[in-house]
Amino acid sequence: MIAQMTWASARLLTVAARFLPADKRQWADALQAEAGQVPAGWPRLTWLSGGVWMTMREAGMARKAGYWIGVAGVLAAVGWVVWLSWRTSAAADPESATDRVRVLVGAATLAGLPWVARGQGWFGPVADSVVARVVRIGGGVAICAMGLAIVDIDKHAGINNVVGSGPFSWVREAIGLVILVAAVAAPAILRARRPQTETHVLWLIAALAGSAALIVVPVQAFVAGVAVLVFGATARRSPLTPAIWTAGLIASLPTAAAAITLPFALNNLIGAMLLVALVAMAAASCASAAAARQVPDAGNPDDLRDARLRQGLQAGLIAGAAGGLIAAAAFPILGEMLFVGLVGGFGGGVLGGSIVANRRDRPAAGGLPAARAAGGVH
Amino acid sequence: MTPRVRFSPQTLAVLQALLTDPSGWRHGYDLARDTTLKSGTLYPILLRLADRNLVEARWEDEQPAGRPRRHLYRLTSDGAAAATAALASAPGTSAAPRGATVRRLAGNS
């Protein structure tokens, strides 16, 4: 029995070693080379088991396994929503064909977007941090929740066309799909073919195509826009650090709470949207200031100011967007809260980042900035 | 100048084992017996020490008969200085038997 377990541990170690980065693989090889010198039986089994444990830990396999379980869960949820939309009968819901197209476009976006311009890392693979993985899975779940709610709301007789845009039209859906694909893929293709293209030109193309899609197929464009935000922010190319994510996500909670409760409490959507924007701005300014303070001082005041402004703005946008997305996922009729959150987050991000960026370090006793007097290493 | 770093009792035990013959090369199982550490604890410590250039590692030059080549370890000059400083500040670590090193260091920390 021990001999079989030892053999299995040795095989497992060989397989697990393949998941190690190339520069660490020699450590698993070293451990395996020593195994022959360890007395056979229990000592050799524990030696190899320790090696498997070390290899799995160094390769971050538990973290990766958790992520892929999450991905499988999102894909299962996507399949469930597709099945639900197909189960809805045309008699109960005149918009069933429209719903099916919406759900299929959402499913295709979730499954396909990480593979768009993958070589350039725009939407995939996922960044190497726990928070990026959690946000990516959470974003996928939020999109599935929106799809589920659309199907569920629309199939109830008497409230059809709640999120619709009239009778089904193949022409409209086809044109909308072409514009959507252009909005997502054109900037990436253009950058690959013409690397000298200015970044603002790419943003302009994406914004124009996205706006056109929002007019022609609003629901699909909204879902694709959310997916672009989530996958773009959590991709390996994303400049967002764990510090920015943490500050932004914590600050998103008050925005989400306000966006969910105020429309129902006030019974006045415009008033609620204004208040939610203010809450989002206040929360985002706190997140922005906290994130901006994390920027280390490399010595150049201008670079430090720019970096603080940029990091503050990113944290503010995350705070607003995540708050709005949570509300939209919980209640899809509150989809506009995503825009409200983004606007408030932008304002708060600029405000908090500016306050920290323009703040002068107080001189310490010896006349040096406080941080340098304390040791100078951040 | 070697930076002042805090080490865990297990790492101190590895450093102490390597410091007994700073110029000699040691292999993993030898160190494991000396420190009574399990492989799953010992190798991550060696890996971190190597990343910080406190330990250097190489494979045996010649292919020995009947067994694979071993991975060998010894302290770098920075590692020897850091180990000496760290062990000097951990009381009662120099004269005790090697097998009890980890338990004693853990008790002192």
Short mmCIF file of C-alpha atoms in Angstrom, two decimals:
data_model
loop_
_atom_site.label_atom_id
_atom_site.label_comp_id
_atom_site.label_asym_id
_atom_site.label_seq_id
_atom_site.Cartn_x
_atom_site.Cartn_y
_atom_site.Cartn_z
CA MET A 1 0.00 0.00 0.00
CA ILE A 2 2.78 2.44 1.01
CA ALA A 3 4.67 1.48 -2.16
CA GLN A 4 1.67 2.31 -4.35
CA MET A 5 1.13 5.62 -2.54
CA THR A 6 4.81 6.46 -2.95
CA TRP A 7 4.61 5.70 -6.67
CA ALA A 8 1.46 7.84 -6.98
CA SER A 9 3.11 10.73 -5.09
CA ALA A 10 6.13 10.57 -7.40
CA ARG A 11 3.86 10.68 -10.45
CA LEU A 12 1.84 13.55 -8.95
CA LEU A 13 5.05 15.49 -8.26
CA THR A 14 6.14 15.03 -11.88
CA VAL A 15 2.79 16.30 -13.15
CA ALA A 16 2.54 19.20 -10.65
CA ALA A 17 6.09 20.32 -11.53
CA ARG A 18 4.86 21.16 -15.04
CA PHE A 19 2.70 23.93 -13.54
CA LEU A 20 5.70 25.62 -11.91
CA PRO A 21 7.30 28.62 -13.62
CA ALA A 22 10.39 27.52 -15.60
CA ASP A 23 12.82 29.14 -13.14
CA LYS A 24 11.38 27.17 -10.21
CA ARG A 25 11.05 23.79 -11.88
CA GLN A 26 14.55 22.75 -10.82
CA TRP A 27 13.42 22.76 -7.18
CA ALA A 28 10.86 20.05 -7.85
CA ASP A 29 13.49 18.13 -9.86
CA ALA A 30 15.92 18.50 -6.94
CA LEU A 31 13.39 17.15 -4.48
CA GLN A 32 12.62 14.22 -6.74
CA ALA A 33 16.31 13.46 -7.28
CA GLU A 34 16.78 13.23 -3.50
CA ALA A 35 13.82 10.89 -3.06
CA GLY A 36 15.91 7.87 -4.05
CA GLN A 37 18.25 8.54 -1.11
CA VAL A 38 15.41 8.71 1.40
CA PRO A 39 14.70 5.31 3.04
CA ALA A 40 11.86 3.49 1.30
CA GLY A 41 8.47 3.30 2.98
CA TRP A 42 6.90 5.99 5.11
CA PRO A 43 9.92 8.42 5.07
CA ARG A 44 10.04 8.43 1.25
CA LEU A 45 6.27 8.84 1.02
CA THR A 46 6.30 11.87 3.35
CA TRP A 47 9.29 13.28 1.46
CA LEU A 48 7.45 13.09 -1.87
CA SER A 49 4.16 14.30 -0.37
CA GLY A 50 5.99 17.35 0.99
CA GLY A 51 7.32 17.91 -2.52
CA VAL A 52 3.82 17.77 -4.00
CA TRP A 53 2.63 20.25 -1.36
CA MET A 54 5.54 22.61 -2.07
CA THR A 55 5.02 22.40 -5.82
CA MET A 56 1.29 23.07 -5.60
CA ARG A 57 1.87 26.03 -3.31
CA GLU A 58 4.64 27.53 -5.43
CA ALA A 59 2.60 27.08 -8.61
CA GLY A 60 -0.43 28.76 -6.99
CA MET A 61 -2.47 25.72 -8.01
CA ALA A 62 -5.11 26.09 -5.30
CA ARG A 63 -5.75 29.68 -6.46
CA LYS A 64 -5.88 28.63 -10.11
CA ALA A 65 -8.15 25.68 -9.33
CA GLY A 66 -10.51 28.02 -7.46
CA TYR A 67 -10.58 30.36 -10.44
CA TRP A 68 -11.35 27.61 -12.94
CA ILE A 69 -14.09 26.25 -10.70
CA GLY A 70 -15.53 29.79 -10.75
CA VAL A 71 -15.23 29.91 -14.56
CA ALA A 72 -17.02 26.56 -14.81
CA GLY A 73 -19.76 27.92 -12.52
CA VAL A 74 -20.24 31.00 -14.71
CA LEU A 75 -20.39 28.83 -17.85
CA ALA A 76 -22.97 26.60 -16.18
CA ALA A 77 -25.01 29.70 -15.29
CA VAL A 78 -24.74 30.90 -18.90
CA GLY A 79 -26.03 27.51 -20.09
CA TRP A 80 -28.90 27.70 -17.63
CA VAL A 81 -29.95 31.17 -18.80
CA VAL A 82 -29.80 30.05 -22.46
CA TRP A 83 -31.94 27.02 -21.59
CA LEU A 84 -34.47 29.20 -19.73
CA SER A 85 -34.76 31.60 -22.66
CA TRP A 86 -35.38 28.69 -25.03
CA ARG A 87 -37.96 27.15 -22.70
CA THR A 88 -40.05 30.34 -22.74
CA SER A 89 -42.92 29.85 -25.16
CA ALA A 90 -43.64 32.38 -27.86
CA ALA A 91 -47.30 32.47 -26.77
CA ALA A 92 -46.43 33.64 -23.26
CA ASP A 93 -43.86 36.08 -24.44
CA PRO A 94 -44.07 37.79 -27.85
CA GLU A 95 -40.49 38.93 -27.31
CA SER A 96 -39.13 35.42 -26.83
CA ALA A 97 -37.10 35.55 -30.07
CA THR A 98 -35.60 38.90 -29.06
CA ASP A 99 -34.79 37.50 -25.62
CA ARG A 100 -33.06 34.50 -27.14
CA VAL A 101 -30.87 36.71 -29.33
CA ARG A 102 -30.04 38.92 -26.34
CA VAL A 103 -29.10 35.94 -24.20
CA LEU A 104 -27.06 34.35 -27.01
CA VAL A 105 -25.18 37.61 -27.62
CA GLY A 106 -24.48 37.85 -23.86
CA ALA A 107 -23.30 34.24 -23.74
CA ALA A 108 -21.10 34.68 -26.82
CA THR A 109 -19.62 37.85 -25.31
CA LEU A 110 -18.80 36.11 -22.02
CA ALA A 111 -17.28 33.11 -23.75
CA GLY A 112 -15.54 34.90 -26.62
CA LEU A 113 -14.34 38.25 -25.30
CA PRO A 114 -11.33 36.86 -23.36
CA TRP A 115 -10.03 35.50 -26.69
CA VAL A 116 -10.26 38.82 -28.58
CA ALA A 117 -6.71 40.18 -29.13
CA ARG A 118 -5.48 37.68 -26.54
CA GLY A 119 -1.92 38.07 -27.77
CA GLN A 120 -2.02 41.73 -26.79
CA GLY A 121 -3.69 40.93 -23.45
CA TRP A 122 -6.63 43.35 -23.82
CA PHE A 123 -9.34 41.13 -22.31
CA GLY A 124 -7.48 37.95 -21.41
CA PRO A 125 -5.76 36.10 -19.90
CA VAL A 126 -6.72 37.15 -16.38
CA ALA A 127 -4.22 39.21 -14.33
CA ASP A 128 -2.13 37.31 -11.81
CA SER A 129 -3.87 38.49 -8.65
CA VAL A 130 -6.61 37.03 -6.47
CA VAL A 131 -8.70 40.19 -6.61
CA ALA A 132 -8.64 40.28 -10.44
CA ARG A 133 -9.83 36.66 -10.56
CA VAL A 134 -12.59 37.31 -8.02
CA VAL A 135 -13.76 40.42 -9.89
CA ARG A 136 -13.77 38.58 -13.22
CA ILE A 137 -15.88 35.74 -11.82
CA GLY A 138 -18.13 38.21 -9.98
CA GLY A 139 -18.61 40.21 -13.19
CA GLY A 140 -19.56 37.04 -15.07
CA VAL A 141 -22.09 36.18 -12.37
CA ALA A 142 -23.53 39.73 -12.53
CA ILE A 143 -23.98 39.48 -16.31
CA CYS A 144 -25.69 36.09 -15.93
CA ALA A 145 -27.96 37.57 -13.25
CA MET A 146 -28.97 40.37 -15.65
CA GLY A 147 -29.69 37.84 -18.42
CA LEU A 148 -31.73 35.72 -16.04
CA ALA A 149 -33.77 38.70 -14.88
CA ILE A 150 -34.43 39.86 -18.47
CA VAL A 151 -35.79 36.43 -19.39
CA ASP A 152 -37.77 36.20 -16.16
CA ILE A 153 -39.33 39.66 -16.37
CA ASP A 154 -40.19 39.42 -20.04
CA LYS A 155 -41.97 36.07 -19.86
CA HIS A 156 -44.66 37.37 -17.50
CA ALA A 157 -47.80 38.20 -19.37
CA GLY A 158 -48.88 41.82 -19.18
CA ILE A 159 -45.46 43.36 -18.66
CA ASN A 160 -43.89 42.45 -21.95
CA ASN A 161 -41.52 44.86 -23.59
CA VAL A 162 -40.26 46.09 -20.20
CA VAL A 163 -36.68 45.91 -21.47
CA GLY A 164 -37.49 45.52 -25.12
CA SER A 165 -37.41 47.62 -28.23
CA GLY A 166 -40.47 46.52 -30.16
CA PRO A 167 -41.18 43.43 -32.26
CA PHE A 168 -38.42 41.12 -33.31
CA SER A 169 -36.45 42.17 -36.38
CA TRP A 170 -33.69 40.08 -37.91
CA VAL A 171 -32.40 43.13 -39.78
CA ARG A 172 -32.05 45.20 -36.59
CA GLU A 173 -30.40 42.32 -34.70
CA ALA A 174 -27.93 41.65 -37.54
CA ILE A 175 -26.97 45.32 -37.92
CA GLY A 176 -26.64 45.64 -34.13
CA LEU A 177 -24.41 42.59 -33.97
CA VAL A 178 -22.09 43.92 -36.69
CA ILE A 179 -21.78 47.28 -34.91
CA LEU A 180 -21.15 45.55 -31.56
CA VAL A 181 -18.40 43.35 -33.00
CA ALA A 182 -16.89 46.44 -34.63
CA ALA A 183 -16.95 48.33 -31.32
CA VAL A 184 -15.14 45.53 -29.47
CA ALA A 185 -12.77 44.18 -32.11
CA ALA A 186 -11.99 47.12 -34.40
CA PRO A 187 -9.64 48.97 -32.00
CA ALA A 188 -7.72 45.75 -31.27
CA ILE A 189 -7.45 44.82 -34.96
CA LEU A 190 -6.44 48.37 -35.88
CA ARG A 191 -3.74 48.45 -33.18
CA ALA A 192 -2.41 45.08 -34.38
CA ARG A 193 -2.35 46.12 -38.06
CA ARG A 194 -1.25 49.74 -37.49
CA PRO A 195 0.67 49.95 -34.20
CA GLN A 196 1.34 53.68 -34.74
CA THR A 197 -2.40 54.51 -34.42
CA GLU A 198 -2.96 57.03 -31.63
CA THR A 199 -4.73 55.66 -28.54
CA HIS A 200 -7.35 58.43 -28.55
CA VAL A 201 -8.31 57.44 -32.14
CA LEU A 202 -8.95 53.87 -30.94
CA TRP A 203 -11.06 55.15 -28.03
CA LEU A 204 -13.01 57.39 -30.41
CA ILE A 205 -13.78 54.49 -32.78
CA ALA A 206 -14.88 52.27 -29.87
CA ALA A 207 -17.04 55.07 -28.39
CA LEU A 208 -18.75 55.86 -31.70
CA ALA A 209 -19.46 52.21 -32.50
CA GLY A 210 -20.58 51.57 -28.92
CA SER A 211 -22.99 54.54 -28.99
CA ALA A 212 -24.46 53.35 -32.30
CA ALA A 213 -24.91 49.84 -30.86
CA LEU A 214 -26.60 51.31 -27.78
CA ILE A 215 -29.20 52.95 -30.03
CA VAL A 216 -29.82 49.91 -32.27
CA VAL A 217 -29.61 47.05 -29.72
CA PRO A 218 -29.56 48.67 -26.24
CA VAL A 219 -29.66 45.54 -24.09
CA GLN A 220 -26.96 43.68 -26.02
CA ALA A 221 -24.77 46.80 -26.11
CA PHE A 222 -25.21 47.29 -22.36
CA VAL A 223 -24.25 43.68 -21.58
CA ALA A 224 -21.29 43.80 -23.98
CA GLY A 225 -20.19 47.11 -22.44
CA VAL A 226 -20.26 45.63 -18.94
CA ALA A 227 -18.29 42.59 -20.17
CA VAL A 228 -15.71 44.84 -21.83
CA LEU A 229 -15.32 46.81 -18.57
CA VAL A 230 -14.96 43.68 -16.43
CA PHE A 231 -12.63 41.73 -18.74
CA GLY A 232 -10.58 44.79 -19.71
CA ALA A 233 -10.08 45.83 -16.07
CA THR A 234 -9.05 42.34 -14.96
CA ALA A 235 -6.84 41.38 -17.92
CA ARG A 236 -3.10 40.94 -17.60
CA ARG A 237 -2.53 44.19 -19.48
CA SER A 238 -4.69 46.17 -17.05
CA PRO A 239 -2.78 48.80 -15.03
CA LEU A 240 -5.03 48.25 -11.99
CA THR A 241 -3.12 47.09 -8.91
CA PRO A 242 -4.55 45.18 -5.91
CA ALA A 243 -4.38 48.45 -3.89
CA ILE A 244 -6.59 50.22 -6.45
CA TRP A 245 -9.02 47.29 -6.57
CA THR A 246 -9.28 47.04 -2.79
CA ALA A 247 -9.95 50.76 -2.29
CA GLY A 248 -12.43 50.87 -5.20
CA LEU A 249 -14.37 47.74 -4.24
CA ILE A 250 -14.76 48.76 -0.59
CA ALA A 251 -16.02 52.18 -1.68
CA SER A 252 -18.46 50.58 -4.14
CA LEU A 253 -20.57 49.14 -1.32
CA PRO A 254 -22.22 52.43 -0.16
CA THR A 255 -22.90 53.29 -3.81
CA ALA A 256 -24.51 49.89 -4.40
CA ALA A 257 -26.60 50.21 -1.22
CA ALA A 258 -27.78 53.67 -2.24
CA ALA A 259 -28.50 52.58 -5.83
CA ILE A 260 -30.63 49.65 -4.66
CA THR A 261 -32.57 51.35 -1.86
CA LEU A 262 -33.09 54.99 -2.92
CA PRO A 263 -35.17 54.44 -6.11
CA PHE A 264 -37.70 52.38 -4.11
CA ALA A 265 -37.56 54.55 -0.96
CA LEU A 266 -38.02 57.86 -2.78
CA ASN A 267 -40.28 56.54 -5.55
CA ASN A 268 -38.66 59.19 -7.73
CA LEU A 269 -36.05 57.85 -10.17
CA ILE A 270 -34.51 61.19 -11.16
CA GLY A 271 -34.14 62.33 -7.53
CA ALA A 272 -32.72 58.92 -6.60
CA MET A 273 -30.23 59.06 -9.47
CA LEU A 274 -28.98 62.48 -8.32
CA LEU A 275 -28.57 61.25 -4.74
CA VAL A 276 -26.85 58.05 -5.89
CA ALA A 277 -24.45 60.15 -7.98
CA LEU A 278 -23.60 62.20 -4.89
CA VAL A 279 -23.09 59.09 -2.75
CA ALA A 280 -20.95 57.54 -5.51
CA MET A 281 -18.88 60.72 -5.74
CA ALA A 282 -18.31 60.90 -1.98
CA ALA A 283 -17.39 57.21 -1.69
CA ALA A 284 -15.22 57.34 -4.82
CA SER A 285 -13.33 60.39 -3.56
CA CYS A 286 -12.41 58.45 -0.39
CA ALA A 287 -11.27 55.45 -2.46
CA SER A 288 -9.40 57.74 -4.81
CA ALA A 289 -7.55 59.49 -1.98
CA ALA A 290 -6.69 56.17 -0.32
CA ALA A 291 -5.37 54.69 -3.58
CA ALA A 292 -3.48 57.84 -4.54
CA ARG A 293 -1.66 57.82 -1.21
CA GLN A 294 -0.28 54.37 -2.04
CA VAL A 295 1.81 55.72 -4.93
CA PRO A 296 5.47 55.59 -3.89
CA ASP A 297 7.57 58.74 -4.23
CA ALA A 298 10.23 58.05 -6.88
CA GLY A 299 11.73 61.52 -6.47
CA ASN A 300 10.17 63.49 -9.33
CA PRO A 301 7.26 65.66 -8.02
CA ASP A 302 5.62 65.95 -11.45
CA ASP A 303 5.68 62.18 -12.02
CA LEU A 304 4.35 61.63 -8.49
CA ARG A 305 1.48 64.07 -9.06
CA ASP A 306 0.52 62.45 -12.39
CA ALA A 307 0.72 58.94 -10.91
CA ARG A 308 -1.45 59.93 -7.93
CA LEU A 309 -4.05 61.55 -10.19
CA ARG A 310 -4.14 58.47 -12.44
CA GLN A 311 -4.34 55.97 -9.58
CA GLY A 312 -6.99 58.04 -7.80
CA LEU A 313 -9.10 58.27 -10.94
CA GLN A 314 -8.85 54.50 -11.52
CA ALA A 315 -9.96 53.73 -7.94
CA GLY A 316 -12.83 56.21 -8.24
CA LEU A 317 -14.04 54.69 -11.50
CA ILE A 318 -13.92 51.19 -9.99
CA ALA A 319 -15.88 52.38 -6.94
CA GLY A 320 -18.61 53.92 -9.12
CA ALA A 321 -18.77 51.20 -11.77
CA ALA A 322 -18.76 48.31 -9.29
CA GLY A 323 -21.46 49.98 -7.17
CA GLY A 324 -23.64 50.50 -10.24
CA LEU A 325 -22.99 46.99 -11.52
CA ILE A 326 -23.98 45.38 -8.21
CA ALA A 327 -27.27 47.34 -8.30
CA ALA A 328 -27.89 46.45 -11.96
CA ALA A 329 -27.20 42.77 -11.31
CA ALA A 330 -29.57 42.73 -8.33
CA PHE A 331 -32.31 44.69 -10.13
CA PRO A 332 -31.80 44.91 -13.93
CA ILE A 333 -34.39 47.71 -14.14
CA LEU A 334 -31.73 49.77 -12.34
CA GLY A 335 -29.31 49.37 -15.27
CA GLU A 336 -28.99 53.15 -15.57
CA MET A 337 -27.29 53.12 -12.14
CA LEU A 338 -24.17 51.80 -13.88
CA PHE A 339 -23.91 55.08 -15.79
CA VAL A 340 -24.79 57.09 -12.67
CA GLY A 341 -22.11 55.22 -10.72
CA LEU A 342 -19.54 55.78 -13.46
CA VAL A 343 -20.28 59.53 -13.56
CA GLY A 344 -20.13 59.83 -9.75
CA GLY A 345 -17.03 57.63 -9.63
CA PHE A 346 -15.32 59.77 -12.24
CA GLY A 347 -16.08 62.94 -10.28
CA GLY A 348 -14.97 61.42 -6.99
CA GLY A 349 -11.87 59.93 -8.60
CA VAL A 350 -10.77 63.30 -9.93
CA LEU A 351 -11.57 65.03 -6.61
CA GLY A 352 -9.80 62.57 -4.28
CA GLY A 353 -6.81 62.13 -6.58
CA SER A 354 -6.41 65.91 -6.97
CA ILE A 355 -6.49 66.52 -3.21
CA VAL A 356 -3.76 63.95 -2.56
CA ALA A 357 -1.75 64.87 -5.66
CA ASN A 358 -1.64 68.56 -4.73
CA ARG A 359 -0.95 67.92 -1.06
CA ARG A 360 2.54 68.91 0.09
CA ASP A 361 4.32 66.54 2.48
CA ARG A 362 4.72 68.27 5.85
CA PRO A 363 8.39 68.91 6.68
CA ALA A 364 9.68 66.75 9.54
CA ALA A 365 11.78 68.16 12.40
CA GLY A 366 14.95 68.23 10.30
CA GLY A 367 13.25 69.95 7.38
CA LEU A 368 12.84 66.77 5.29
CA PRO A 369 9.48 65.49 4.01
CA ALA A 370 7.99 63.20 6.62
CA ALA A 371 8.21 60.05 4.51
CA ARG A 372 11.90 60.50 3.70
CA ALA A 373 12.78 61.34 7.29
CA ALA A 374 11.11 58.09 8.37
CA GLY A 375 13.37 55.96 6.20
CA GLY A 376 12.73 56.85 2.59
CA VAL A 377 11.80 53.32 1.50
CA HIS A 378 8.16 52.72 0.59
CA MET B 1 26.16 45.99 3.75
CA THR B 2 23.86 43.03 4.50
CA PRO B 3 20.29 44.15 5.28
CA ARG B 4 18.96 43.17 8.70
CA VAL B 5 16.22 40.56 8.11
CA ARG B 6 14.06 38.58 10.57
CA PHE B 7 14.04 34.83 9.96
CA SER B 8 11.64 32.15 11.13
CA PRO B 9 12.96 29.46 13.52
CA GLN B 10 12.89 26.96 10.64
CA THR B 11 14.93 29.27 8.40
CA LEU B 12 17.39 29.89 11.23
CA ALA B 13 17.79 26.13 11.57
CA VAL B 14 18.63 25.82 7.86
CA LEU B 15 21.06 28.73 8.07
CA GLN B 16 22.71 27.17 11.11
CA ALA B 17 23.07 23.83 9.33
CA LEU B 18 24.62 25.52 6.31
CA LEU B 19 26.88 27.65 8.51
CA THR B 20 28.57 24.60 10.08
CA ASP B 21 30.63 24.30 6.87
CA PRO B 22 30.11 27.55 4.94
CA SER B 23 32.32 26.57 2.00
CA GLY B 24 30.95 23.03 1.65
CA TRP B 25 28.06 22.01 -0.56
CA ARG B 26 25.11 20.26 1.13
CA HIS B 27 22.24 18.37 -0.44
CA GLY B 28 18.56 18.56 0.50
CA TYR B 29 18.13 15.25 2.33
CA ASP B 30 21.29 15.91 4.33
CA LEU B 31 19.87 19.29 5.41
CA ALA B 32 16.48 17.74 6.17
CA ARG B 33 18.08 15.17 8.50
CA ASP B 34 20.17 17.86 10.15
CA THR B 35 17.29 20.22 10.80
CA THR B 36 14.50 17.60 11.16
CA LEU B 37 12.47 19.67 8.69
CA LYS B 38 10.04 18.04 6.26
CA SER B 39 10.70 18.45 2.54
CA GLY B 40 7.61 20.64 2.16
CA THR B 41 9.11 23.10 4.66
CA LEU B 42 12.79 22.82 3.77
CA TYR B 43 12.61 23.38 0.02
CA PRO B 44 10.48 26.55 0.10
CA ILE B 45 12.99 27.96 2.63
CA LEU B 46 15.92 27.09 0.34
CA LEU B 47 14.04 28.58 -2.60
CA ARG B 48 13.42 31.89 -0.76
CA LEU B 49 17.02 32.05 0.47
CA ALA B 50 18.26 31.46 -3.08
CA ASP B 51 15.90 34.17 -4.41
CA ARG B 52 17.46 36.59 -1.92
CA ASN B 53 20.98 35.52 -2.92
CA LEU B 54 21.70 34.22 0.58
CA VAL B 55 22.11 30.66 -0.72
CA GLU B 56 23.62 29.49 -4.00
CA ALA B 57 22.54 26.27 -5.64
CA ARG B 58 24.00 24.05 -8.34
CA TRP B 59 23.65 20.53 -9.69
CA GLU B 60 26.39 17.95 -9.18
CA ASP B 61 28.89 18.14 -12.05
CA GLU B 62 29.35 14.41 -12.62
CA GLN B 63 26.59 11.87 -13.16
CA PRO B 64 27.00 9.43 -10.24
CA ALA B 65 26.44 5.72 -10.79
CA GLY B 66 23.12 4.35 -9.61
CA ARG B 67 21.40 7.59 -8.64
CA PRO B 68 20.38 10.91 -10.23
CA ARG B 69 22.50 14.04 -9.87
CA ARG B 70 21.79 15.99 -6.70
CA HIS B 71 21.04 19.65 -6.23
CA LEU B 72 23.60 21.20 -3.87
CA TYR B 73 23.42 24.26 -1.65
CA ARG B 74 25.75 26.51 0.30
CA LEU B 75 25.69 30.01 1.77
CA THR B 76 26.85 32.96 -0.27
CA SER B 77 29.09 35.52 1.44
CA ASP B 78 25.99 37.70 2.07
CA GLY B 79 24.19 34.60 3.35
CA ALA B 80 27.00 33.71 5.74
CA ALA B 81 27.02 37.28 7.11
CA ALA B 82 23.24 37.34 7.47
CA ALA B 83 23.20 33.89 9.09
CA THR B 84 25.93 34.81 11.56
CA ALA B 85 24.15 38.04 12.52
CA ALA B 86 20.74 36.35 12.80
CA LEU B 87 22.04 33.42 14.86
CA ALA B 88 23.99 35.75 17.15
CA SER B 89 20.76 37.54 18.02
CA ALA B 90 18.93 34.21 18.61
CA PRO B 91 20.20 33.06 22.05
CA GLY B 92 21.51 29.51 22.63
CA THR B 93 21.85 28.43 19.00
CA SER B 94 25.57 27.71 18.57
CA ALA B 95 26.48 24.84 20.90
CA ALA B 96 23.31 22.74 20.99
CA PRO B 97 22.89 19.42 19.14
CA ARG B 98 21.72 20.02 15.57
CA GLY B 99 18.68 17.74 15.57
CA ALA B 100 16.96 19.82 18.25
CA THR B 101 17.66 23.14 16.55
CA VAL B 102 14.18 23.83 15.23
CA ARG B 103 12.34 22.97 18.44
CA ARG B 104 14.73 25.10 20.49
CA LEU B 105 14.57 28.06 18.09
CA ALA B 106 10.81 27.83 18.03
CA GLY B 107 10.82 27.87 21.83
CA ASN B 108 13.03 30.98 21.87
CA SER B 109 10.98 32.97 19.44
#
